[in-house]
Amino acid sequence: MALREQLGALLRLALPRACPGCGAQLGSEAGLCIRCRSQLRPHTERYSLLSPGPVPHLVSLGRYQGPVRRTVRALKYGQAREVAEVLGTALASAIPNAWQIVGVVPVPLHPLRERERGFNQAALLAEAIADTLQVPYAPKHCSGSGAPSNRPS
């Protein structure tokens, strides 16, 4: 275990924190307790508004309820940045090799929201996914300046 990881584990033990998914004490765990991690159900979705047919096209952690909902909200609104690594790693585990991912680009966050939160949660997730898949993380490819707009002309 690297020195940084050891120091992080010691700090987590010394400064008790609640699991954002259920409120139980985390102890030396980072991000989520073991029980909440076990409730993450990473899988590919075949049906959504993004695709007209039943084709695997996105990855999900399960229904947006219970611990999953509380954890996502803690990341977005509660400054629980360390859950991004847990969630990103789980999401990456469900990405099929057939998709041949060559890089990960985060979804842009409106600058006002990023200033309010102090970070971009999508960027944290994307970085964790890229690390897990061992592919480049490319945040510069989604800046608001010069990028084509999704809005109709």
Short mmCIF file of C-alpha atoms in Angstrom, two decimals:
data_model
loop_
_atom_site.label_atom_id
_atom_site.label_comp_id
_atom_site.label_asym_id
_atom_site.label_seq_id
_atom_site.Cartn_x
_atom_site.Cartn_y
_atom_site.Cartn_z
CA MET A 1 0.00 0.00 0.00
CA ALA A 2 1.37 3.42 -0.98
CA LEU A 3 2.17 5.99 1.69
CA ARG A 4 -0.68 8.25 0.54
CA GLU A 5 -3.20 5.38 0.83
CA GLN A 6 -1.88 4.50 4.30
CA LEU A 7 -2.21 8.10 5.47
CA GLY A 8 -5.73 8.27 4.04
CA ALA A 9 -6.73 5.10 5.88
CA LEU A 10 -5.29 6.46 9.16
CA LEU A 11 -7.17 9.74 8.75
CA ARG A 12 -10.41 7.89 8.03
CA LEU A 13 -9.99 5.92 11.26
CA ALA A 14 -9.09 8.99 13.33
CA LEU A 15 -11.88 11.19 11.96
CA PRO A 16 -15.11 9.18 11.93
CA ARG A 17 -17.38 9.83 8.98
CA ALA A 18 -20.81 8.63 8.04
CA CYS A 19 -21.45 6.63 4.89
CA PRO A 20 -23.34 8.89 2.46
CA GLY A 21 -25.47 5.92 1.39
CA CYS A 22 -26.81 4.79 4.76
CA GLY A 23 -25.31 6.90 7.56
CA ALA A 24 -23.31 4.06 9.16
CA GLN A 25 -19.75 4.81 10.29
CA LEU A 26 -17.23 4.20 7.50
CA GLY A 27 -14.21 3.34 9.64
CA SER A 28 -11.27 2.86 7.29
CA GLU A 29 -13.45 2.44 4.19
CA ALA A 30 -13.20 5.19 1.57
CA GLY A 31 -16.38 6.64 0.10
CA LEU A 32 -19.05 4.04 0.87
CA CYS A 33 -19.49 1.29 3.41
CA ILE A 34 -19.31 -2.33 2.30
CA ARG A 35 -23.09 -2.74 2.61
CA CYS A 36 -23.83 0.21 0.31
CA ARG A 37 -21.14 -0.88 -2.16
CA SER A 38 -22.87 -4.25 -2.38
CA GLN A 39 -26.10 -2.47 -3.37
CA LEU A 40 -24.50 -0.88 -6.44
CA ARG A 41 -25.66 -2.87 -9.46
CA PRO A 42 -23.50 -1.76 -12.37
CA HIS A 43 -24.90 -2.98 -15.68
CA THR A 44 -25.50 -1.93 -19.27
CA GLU A 45 -28.95 -0.58 -20.11
CA ARG A 46 -30.74 -1.70 -23.25
CA TYR A 47 -33.71 0.63 -23.02
CA SER A 48 -33.74 4.37 -22.47
CA LEU A 49 -34.82 7.57 -24.15
CA LEU A 50 -31.34 7.74 -25.70
CA SER A 51 -31.85 4.76 -28.00
CA PRO A 52 -34.76 3.84 -30.26
CA GLY A 53 -34.09 0.11 -29.95
CA PRO A 54 -33.01 -2.52 -27.44
CA VAL A 55 -29.25 -2.06 -27.81
CA PRO A 56 -26.79 -1.82 -24.89
CA HIS A 57 -25.77 1.84 -24.95
CA LEU A 58 -25.22 3.18 -21.44
CA VAL A 59 -24.06 2.04 -18.01
CA SER A 60 -26.10 2.42 -14.83
CA LEU A 61 -25.62 1.66 -11.13
CA GLY A 62 -29.24 0.63 -10.69
CA ARG A 63 -32.43 2.44 -9.82
CA TYR A 64 -32.08 6.00 -8.52
CA GLN A 65 -33.38 5.25 -5.05
CA GLY A 66 -32.12 4.33 -1.59
CA PRO A 67 -28.34 4.29 -1.10
CA VAL A 68 -27.61 4.96 -4.79
CA ARG A 69 -29.72 8.13 -4.75
CA ARG A 70 -28.30 9.33 -1.43
CA THR A 71 -24.74 8.68 -2.61
CA VAL A 72 -25.17 10.53 -5.92
CA ARG A 73 -26.76 13.47 -4.09
CA ALA A 74 -23.92 13.47 -1.53
CA LEU A 75 -21.41 13.68 -4.39
CA LYS A 76 -23.28 16.45 -6.21
CA TYR A 77 -24.43 18.57 -3.29
CA GLY A 78 -22.65 17.37 -0.15
CA GLN A 79 -18.98 17.67 -1.09
CA ALA A 80 -18.54 13.87 -0.75
CA ARG A 81 -15.88 13.80 -3.47
CA GLU A 82 -14.33 10.49 -2.46
CA VAL A 83 -17.48 8.59 -3.50
CA ALA A 84 -16.69 9.52 -7.12
CA GLU A 85 -13.91 6.94 -7.17
CA VAL A 86 -16.22 4.23 -5.82
CA LEU A 87 -19.01 5.08 -8.26
CA GLY A 88 -16.66 5.55 -11.22
CA THR A 89 -14.94 2.22 -10.58
CA ALA A 90 -18.33 0.50 -10.35
CA LEU A 91 -19.53 2.11 -13.59
CA ALA A 92 -16.31 1.12 -15.38
CA SER A 93 -16.76 -2.50 -14.29
CA ALA A 94 -19.94 -2.76 -16.39
CA ILE A 95 -18.53 -1.31 -19.61
CA PRO A 96 -18.27 -4.14 -22.16
CA ASN A 97 -14.88 -4.69 -23.81
CA ALA A 98 -16.72 -4.66 -27.15
CA TRP A 99 -17.27 -0.91 -26.72
CA GLN A 100 -13.51 -0.44 -27.17
CA ILE A 101 -13.30 2.70 -25.05
CA VAL A 102 -10.25 4.76 -26.06
CA GLY A 103 -10.75 7.73 -23.73
CA VAL A 104 -13.17 9.34 -21.30
CA VAL A 105 -14.51 12.89 -21.56
CA PRO A 106 -16.60 14.36 -18.73
CA VAL A 107 -19.96 15.98 -19.37
CA PRO A 108 -19.54 19.74 -19.09
CA LEU A 109 -21.02 21.41 -16.03
CA HIS A 110 -22.36 24.94 -16.27
CA PRO A 111 -19.68 27.31 -14.90
CA LEU A 112 -22.10 28.74 -12.34
CA ARG A 113 -22.82 25.27 -10.93
CA GLU A 114 -19.12 24.46 -10.82
CA ARG A 115 -18.42 27.67 -8.89
CA GLU A 116 -21.27 26.88 -6.46
CA ARG A 117 -20.05 23.34 -5.82
CA GLY A 118 -16.34 24.02 -6.14
CA PHE A 119 -15.85 21.05 -8.47
CA ASN A 120 -17.40 19.15 -11.38
CA GLN A 121 -18.76 15.80 -10.18
CA ALA A 122 -18.89 14.48 -13.77
CA ALA A 123 -15.17 15.19 -14.12
CA LEU A 124 -14.42 13.24 -10.92
CA LEU A 125 -16.50 10.28 -12.18
CA ALA A 126 -14.91 10.42 -15.63
CA GLU A 127 -11.43 10.46 -14.16
CA ALA A 128 -12.19 7.41 -11.99
CA ILE A 129 -13.67 5.58 -14.99
CA ALA A 130 -10.62 6.40 -17.13
CA ASP A 131 -8.24 5.25 -14.38
CA THR A 132 -10.11 1.97 -13.98
CA LEU A 133 -10.22 1.32 -17.74
CA GLN A 134 -6.61 2.51 -18.12
CA VAL A 135 -7.51 4.91 -20.93
CA PRO A 136 -6.82 8.64 -21.28
CA TYR A 137 -8.94 11.14 -19.40
CA ALA A 138 -9.59 14.13 -21.68
CA PRO A 139 -11.26 17.00 -19.80
CA LYS A 140 -10.04 19.62 -22.29
CA HIS A 141 -12.22 18.13 -25.03
CA CYS A 142 -15.43 19.34 -23.42
CA SER A 143 -14.83 22.97 -22.59
CA GLY A 144 -17.63 25.42 -23.24
CA SER A 145 -15.54 27.61 -25.52
CA GLY A 146 -15.43 26.66 -29.15
CA ALA A 147 -17.32 23.41 -28.70
CA PRO A 148 -20.25 22.76 -31.04
CA SER A 149 -23.62 23.44 -29.46
CA ASN A 150 -26.34 20.82 -29.06
CA ARG A 151 -28.98 23.49 -29.52
CA PRO A 152 -30.92 23.60 -32.79
CA SER A 153 -30.05 26.54 -35.03
#
